[in-house]
Coordinates of C-alpha atoms in Angstrom, one line a residue:
M1 CA 109.6 120.6 65.8
S2 CA 111.2 122.7 68.4
G3 CA 114.7 123.0 69.5
P4 CA 117.4 123.1 66.8
S5 CA 116.5 123.0 63.2
M6 CA 115.8 119.6 61.5
F7 CA 118.6 120.6 59.3
A8 CA 121.1 119.7 62.1
P9 CA 122.2 116.1 62.6
R10 CA 121.5 114.5 65.9
D11 CA 122.9 111.2 67.3
F12 CA 120.7 109.4 69.7
V13 CA 120.4 106.0 71.6
R14 CA 117.6 103.7 71.6
T15 CA 118.0 101.5 74.7
A16 CA 115.9 98.7 76.2
S17 CA 116.1 100.2 79.8
G18 CA 117.4 103.1 81.6
S19 CA 116.6 106.7 82.4
A20 CA 118.1 110.1 81.7
D21 CA 116.2 112.1 84.3
G22 CA 118.4 111.4 87.4
G23 CA 116.3 108.4 88.8
R24 CA 112.8 109.7 88.1
R25 CA 111.1 107.6 85.3
P26 CA 108.0 109.6 84.0
H27 CA 109.0 109.0 80.5
R28 CA 109.4 105.8 78.6
V29 CA 112.7 105.3 76.8
L30 CA 112.1 104.1 73.3
R31 CA 113.0 100.5 72.5
G32 CA 115.2 99.7 69.5
A33 CA 118.4 98.1 68.3
G34 CA 121.3 99.9 70.1
L35 CA 123.0 103.2 69.4
T36 CA 121.2 105.2 66.6
L37 CA 122.6 108.1 64.7
V38 CA 119.6 110.1 63.2
F39 CA 119.1 111.2 59.6
V40 CA 119.4 114.8 58.7
T41 CA 118.3 117.1 55.9
V42 CA 120.9 119.3 54.2
L43 CA 122.1 122.0 56.6
A44 CA 121.3 124.9 54.4
T45 CA 120.5 125.7 50.9
G46 CA 124.1 126.9 50.3
A47 CA 125.4 123.7 51.4
V48 CA 123.5 121.9 48.6
T49 CA 124.5 124.3 46.0
E50 CA 127.9 125.4 47.0
S51 CA 129.7 123.8 49.9
W52 CA 128.9 120.2 49.0
G53 CA 128.8 120.6 45.3
G54 CA 127.0 117.4 44.1
V55 CA 124.8 116.5 47.0
T56 CA 121.2 115.9 45.8
Q57 CA 118.0 115.7 47.9
G58 CA 114.6 114.5 46.8
D59 CA 111.6 112.6 48.0
A60 CA 113.5 109.6 47.6
S61 CA 116.1 110.7 50.1
P62 CA 115.5 109.1 53.7
V63 CA 115.4 112.6 55.3
S64 CA 112.7 114.9 56.8
P65 CA 111.7 118.3 55.4
R66 CA 112.2 121.3 57.4
P67 CA 109.7 122.3 60.1
P68 CA 107.3 125.2 59.4
R69 CA 108.8 128.6 59.8
P70 CA 107.0 131.2 62.1
G71 CA 103.9 132.4 60.5
E72 CA 103.5 129.4 58.2
D73 CA 100.6 127.0 58.5
G74 CA 101.7 123.5 59.6
P75 CA 100.5 120.1 61.1
P76 CA 99.4 120.2 64.8
R77 CA 102.5 120.6 66.9
D78 CA 101.6 118.1 69.7
G79 CA 101.3 114.4 70.3
G80 CA 97.8 114.6 69.0
E81 CA 95.5 117.5 68.2
G82 CA 97.2 120.8 68.7
G83 CA 99.0 123.3 71.1
A84 CA 102.5 122.7 72.7
H85 CA 103.5 119.2 73.3
D86 CA 105.4 117.5 76.2
A87 CA 108.5 117.0 74.2
E88 CA 108.7 120.7 73.2
E89 CA 108.6 121.6 76.9
L90 CA 111.3 119.2 77.9
V91 CA 113.7 120.3 75.0
S92 CA 113.1 124.0 75.8
R93 CA 114.1 123.3 79.5
S94 CA 117.1 121.3 78.5
G95 CA 119.1 124.3 76.9
D96 CA 120.9 121.6 74.8
R97 CA 121.5 122.8 71.2
W98 CA 121.2 119.1 69.9
S99 CA 118.0 118.3 71.6
A100 CA 114.9 118.1 69.4
A101 CA 111.2 117.5 69.8
Y102 CA 108.8 115.5 67.5
T103 CA 105.2 115.0 67.6
A104 CA 104.0 111.3 67.4
R105 CA 103.4 111.7 63.7
E106 CA 106.7 113.3 63.1
Y107 CA 108.5 110.7 65.0
E108 CA 106.6 107.9 62.9
G109 CA 108.1 109.4 59.9
V110 CA 111.7 109.3 61.4
R111 CA 111.0 105.7 62.3
R112 CA 110.0 104.8 58.9
A113 CA 113.0 106.5 57.4
L114 CA 115.5 104.6 59.6
D115 CA 113.6 101.4 58.5
G116 CA 114.5 102.4 54.9
E117 CA 111.0 103.5 53.8
Y118 CA 109.4 106.7 52.6
V119 CA 106.2 107.9 50.8
G120 CA 106.8 109.7 47.6
V121 CA 106.9 109.5 43.9
G122 CA 110.5 108.2 43.5
I123 CA 112.5 111.1 42.3
T124 CA 115.7 112.6 43.8
V125 CA 116.0 116.4 42.9
R126 CA 119.0 118.8 42.8
S127 CA 119.7 122.4 42.2
S128 CA 121.4 123.1 38.8
S129 CA 122.5 126.3 37.3
A130 CA 120.3 129.5 37.2
D131 CA 118.5 128.4 40.4
R132 CA 116.8 125.6 38.5
I133 CA 115.5 122.4 40.0
E134 CA 116.0 119.2 38.0
V135 CA 115.5 115.5 38.5
A136 CA 118.8 113.8 39.5
R137 CA 117.5 110.2 39.7
V138 CA 114.4 108.2 39.1
Q139 CA 113.7 105.1 41.3
P140 CA 113.0 102.0 39.1
G141 CA 109.4 100.8 39.4
S142 CA 108.3 104.1 41.3
P143 CA 105.3 106.2 40.2
A144 CA 107.7 108.7 38.5
D145 CA 109.4 105.9 36.5
E146 CA 106.0 104.3 35.4
A147 CA 105.1 107.9 34.2
G148 CA 108.2 108.2 32.1
I149 CA 110.0 110.8 34.1
R150 CA 113.7 110.8 33.5
A151 CA 116.8 112.1 35.1
G152 CA 117.6 115.5 33.7
D153 CA 114.1 116.6 33.4
R154 CA 113.5 120.1 34.9
L155 CA 111.0 120.2 37.7
L156 CA 109.0 123.5 37.2
G157 CA 106.5 123.1 40.0
V158 CA 104.7 120.9 42.6
D159 CA 101.0 121.2 43.0
G160 CA 101.1 124.7 41.4
T161 CA 104.0 126.0 43.5
G162 CA 107.0 127.1 41.4
T163 CA 110.4 125.6 42.2
A164 CA 112.6 128.3 40.6
G165 CA 114.9 129.8 43.3
R166 CA 113.7 127.7 46.0
P167 CA 116.0 125.7 48.3
V168 CA 116.1 122.0 47.5
T169 CA 114.9 121.2 51.0
D170 CA 111.8 123.2 50.3
V171 CA 111.0 121.2 47.1
V172 CA 111.6 118.0 49.0
A173 CA 108.8 119.2 51.4
L174 CA 106.6 119.9 48.5
L175 CA 107.1 116.5 47.0
R176 CA 106.5 114.7 50.3
G177 CA 103.3 116.6 50.6
G178 CA 103.7 118.0 54.1
R179 CA 106.1 119.9 56.4
S180 CA 106.3 117.3 59.0
A181 CA 108.5 114.1 58.7
A182 CA 105.5 111.9 58.0
G183 CA 104.3 113.8 54.8
S184 CA 101.3 112.8 53.0
P185 CA 100.0 109.2 53.0
P186 CA 100.3 106.7 50.2
G187 CA 97.8 107.2 47.6
S188 CA 97.7 110.9 47.9
E189 CA 98.0 112.8 44.6
V190 CA 100.7 115.4 43.5
V191 CA 100.9 117.2 40.1
L192 CA 104.4 117.9 38.9
G193 CA 105.2 120.5 36.3
L194 CA 108.1 119.3 34.0
E195 CA 110.1 120.4 31.2
R196 CA 112.3 118.3 28.6
D197 CA 113.9 119.6 25.5
G198 CA 111.8 122.7 25.5
R199 CA 108.5 120.9 25.9
T200 CA 106.6 121.5 29.1
W201 CA 103.8 119.1 30.7
K202 CA 102.1 118.0 33.8
E203 CA 102.2 114.7 35.4
R204 CA 99.5 113.7 38.0
L205 CA 101.0 110.9 40.2
R206 CA 100.0 109.1 43.3
R207 CA 102.4 108.9 46.1
A208 CA 103.4 105.2 47.0
R209 CA 105.4 103.7 50.0
L210 CA 108.8 103.0 48.5
A211 CA 112.1 101.4 49.8
V212 CA 115.3 103.5 49.9
E213 CA 118.2 102.1 48.1
T214 CA 121.0 103.3 50.1
V215 CA 124.0 101.1 48.8
T216 CA 125.0 101.0 45.3
V217 CA 128.0 99.1 43.8
S218 CA 129.6 100.2 40.5
P219 CA 132.8 98.9 38.8
L220 CA 135.1 101.7 37.9
G221 CA 137.6 99.7 35.8
G222 CA 141.1 98.9 36.5
D223 CA 140.3 96.4 39.3
V224 CA 138.5 99.1 41.4
T225 CA 134.9 98.9 42.7
R226 CA 133.0 101.8 44.2
I227 CA 130.6 101.0 47.0
R228 CA 128.5 104.1 47.7
V229 CA 126.5 104.4 50.9
D230 CA 123.9 107.3 50.9
S231 CA 122.8 106.7 54.6
F232 CA 122.6 103.8 57.0
T233 CA 119.0 102.5 57.0
K234 CA 118.0 99.1 58.0
G235 CA 120.0 96.4 56.1
S236 CA 122.6 98.9 54.8
G237 CA 125.5 97.3 56.6
D238 CA 124.5 93.7 55.4
R239 CA 124.4 94.8 51.8
V240 CA 127.9 96.6 52.2
R241 CA 129.2 93.3 53.6
R242 CA 127.8 91.3 50.9
A243 CA 129.2 93.6 48.3
A244 CA 132.7 93.3 49.8
D245 CA 132.5 89.6 50.2
R246 CA 131.7 89.1 46.3
L247 CA 134.9 91.0 45.2
P248 CA 138.2 89.3 44.4
P249 CA 140.8 89.6 47.0
D250 CA 142.9 92.0 45.0
E251 CA 140.1 94.4 44.0
G252 CA 140.6 97.9 45.2
I253 CA 137.4 99.4 46.9
L254 CA 136.4 102.9 47.2
L255 CA 133.9 103.2 50.0
D256 CA 132.1 106.4 49.1
L257 CA 130.7 108.2 52.3
R258 CA 130.5 111.7 50.7
G259 CA 127.2 113.4 51.7
N260 CA 126.2 110.5 53.9
P261 CA 124.1 112.0 56.9
G262 CA 124.4 108.9 59.1
G263 CA 121.5 106.7 60.2
L264 CA 121.5 103.5 62.3
V265 CA 124.8 103.1 64.0
A266 CA 124.2 99.3 64.2
E267 CA 124.3 99.4 60.4
A268 CA 127.5 101.4 60.4
A269 CA 129.1 98.8 62.7
D270 CA 127.9 96.0 60.4
A271 CA 129.6 98.0 57.4
A272 CA 132.7 98.1 59.5
S273 CA 132.5 94.3 59.8
A274 CA 132.7 94.0 56.0
F275 CA 136.2 95.3 56.2
L276 CA 137.5 94.1 59.6
D277 CA 138.1 90.9 61.3
G278 CA 136.4 91.6 64.6
G279 CA 137.7 94.3 67.1
L280 CA 136.6 97.6 68.4
V281 CA 134.6 99.9 66.2
A282 CA 133.7 102.8 68.7
T283 CA 132.7 103.5 72.3
Y284 CA 129.9 105.6 73.4
G285 CA 128.4 106.9 76.6
D286 CA 129.0 109.7 79.2
G287 CA 131.3 109.9 82.1
E288 CA 132.5 106.6 83.4
V289 CA 129.7 104.6 81.9
R290 CA 130.9 103.6 78.4
H291 CA 129.6 100.9 76.0
A292 CA 131.6 99.3 73.1
L293 CA 130.7 98.5 69.5
H294 CA 132.6 95.6 68.0
A295 CA 132.9 94.3 64.4
D296 CA 132.1 90.8 63.6
P297 CA 135.0 88.6 62.4
G298 CA 135.5 87.4 59.0
G299 CA 135.4 90.7 57.0
N300 CA 137.4 91.4 53.8
T301 CA 140.8 92.5 55.1
G302 CA 142.6 91.9 51.9
S303 CA 141.3 94.4 49.4
P304 CA 143.0 97.8 49.2
L305 CA 140.6 100.2 50.7
V306 CA 140.0 104.0 50.3
V307 CA 137.2 105.9 52.1
L308 CA 136.0 109.1 50.4
V309 CA 134.5 111.7 52.7
D310 CA 133.5 115.3 52.7
G311 CA 131.9 118.1 54.8
G312 CA 128.6 116.3 54.3
T313 CA 129.9 113.0 55.9
M314 CA 128.2 112.9 59.3
S315 CA 127.3 111.0 62.5
A316 CA 127.3 107.2 61.8
A317 CA 129.3 107.7 58.6
E318 CA 132.0 109.6 60.7
L319 CA 132.0 106.7 63.2
L320 CA 132.6 104.2 60.3
T321 CA 135.3 106.4 58.9
G322 CA 137.1 106.9 62.2
A323 CA 137.1 103.2 62.9
L324 CA 138.6 102.3 59.5
Q325 CA 141.3 105.0 59.9
D326 CA 142.2 104.2 63.4
R327 CA 142.4 100.5 62.8
G328 CA 144.8 101.1 59.9
R329 CA 142.4 99.3 57.5
A330 CA 141.8 102.3 55.1
V331 CA 143.2 105.5 53.8
V332 CA 140.8 108.4 54.1
V333 CA 140.6 110.9 51.2
G334 CA 138.5 114.0 50.8
T335 CA 137.9 116.9 53.1
R336 CA 137.2 117.2 56.8
T337 CA 134.0 115.6 57.9
F338 CA 131.1 117.5 59.6
G339 CA 131.8 116.7 63.2
K340 CA 128.7 115.4 65.0
G341 CA 129.5 113.0 67.7
T342 CA 127.1 113.6 70.7
V343 CA 124.5 111.0 71.5
Q344 CA 120.9 111.6 72.3
V345 CA 118.3 109.4 74.1
P346 CA 114.7 109.6 72.6
L347 CA 112.2 109.7 75.4
E348 CA 108.5 109.1 74.6
Q349 CA 106.4 111.6 76.6
P350 CA 103.0 110.8 78.2
D351 CA 101.2 112.6 75.1
G352 CA 103.1 110.4 72.7
S353 CA 105.5 113.0 71.6
V354 CA 109.3 112.3 71.5
A355 CA 112.1 114.3 72.9
E356 CA 115.8 113.7 72.2
V357 CA 118.1 114.6 75.1
T358 CA 121.9 114.5 74.9
V359 CA 123.5 111.9 77.1
G360 CA 127.0 111.7 75.9
E361 CA 129.6 111.3 73.0
Y362 CA 131.0 108.5 71.0
A363 CA 134.7 107.9 70.3
T364 CA 136.7 106.1 67.7
P365 CA 138.8 103.1 68.8
S366 CA 141.9 105.3 69.5
G367 CA 139.7 107.5 71.9
R368 CA 139.2 110.4 69.4
T369 CA 135.9 112.3 69.7
V370 CA 134.5 113.9 66.6
E371 CA 132.2 116.5 68.0
E372 CA 133.0 119.8 66.1
E373 CA 136.3 118.5 65.1
G374 CA 135.2 115.9 62.4
I375 CA 137.6 113.4 60.9
T376 CA 140.7 114.7 59.1
P377 CA 141.5 112.8 55.9
D378 CA 144.8 111.2 55.4
L379 CA 144.9 112.8 52.1
E380 CA 143.1 116.3 52.0
V381 CA 141.7 117.1 48.5
R382 CA 142.0 120.8 47.7
P383 CA 139.2 122.8 46.0
G384 CA 139.2 122.2 42.3
E385 CA 140.7 118.7 42.6
N386 CA 138.8 115.6 41.6
A387 CA 138.3 113.6 44.8
L388 CA 137.5 110.4 42.9
E389 CA 140.6 110.5 40.8
E390 CA 142.7 111.4 43.9
A391 CA 141.2 108.2 45.5
R392 CA 141.9 106.0 42.6
T393 CA 145.6 107.3 42.6
V394 CA 145.9 106.3 46.2
L395 CA 144.5 102.9 45.4
S396 CA 147.0 102.4 42.7
G397 CA 149.8 102.9 45.3
L398 CA 148.1 100.4 47.6
G399 CA 148.4 97.7 45.0
T400 CA 145.6 97.9 42.4
R401 CA 146.1 98.6 38.7
S402 CA 143.8 101.7 38.7

């Protein structure tokens, strides 16, 4: 991919009509469901191991591995067989730091990620002490689960390539089986080197097409429930709403958006509908042309609500946070969010490649833009403080027994 690194978040619009080329229409605007905020990988290795602390990434994460670095082998960089592709040329002319170019195959991987699908073995990995890579989570029913791999196992290698000292994002690329967003196909084999309690062994697994579980609900005791949203894929908003609807009216809710890189903004608006009774969620556009996103009526407006954020809260997650904060529905706790609020239009090129070109910014209900500024929490958690405990303290002041 050309343009900015795949490690940078980009927001883009999928529209049913319209042009971003001043009236000429040589490119087809991709059709889809409204405003979209694209997934990202972790910005840099340091962000995984230092700045964001507990952030984990793995082949179960709906993200794309980094593009090949200069001099590395990689997949063809055009819409089909090789050479520069049309999207690359358009992006290089734009001079826009947020523009990006995808081959047709790469964009197919992005599309599947937004649909909540990925091809992998079902593990999420994280960097631990001493530059070790370990399994953070195993997806139930996945090839890794069926092979008996467990959280806490050390991942020594992938297809003979050692993982020690490697960025987590590089390990993700190895697990996916390719440097492009599409990765390797279902049924392809991968050999993992593993260690548990001093015993080392190898597992030969076949990658499968798996669904991403982006919303998890867990009771924390004391009339508090945490709803964690890892990203906004297809159906995430509905799952948040169903979770909120099931709770007693006096149950305190921690909406955990830490490390959430964004996703489909329609799903973020649906998630806002879980806690609002209609009304404005955000506006987006450029200049005099603005479009509005509204919440559906009938959300849970009675439960005390705290939103947890950090520097890894981006794009659609920032939009949702800003809406709940501006509408006075939630107290925001954590650290300042990433600050990504520009909007791109994905244009399909004649060769099938896809270029994202910036067309404007989105704003919160009060008119705030988050580009570069991010969202400032109502209660900022200082280094060394436990954000979760701070959030529970705030909830106790809002009327729960936490």
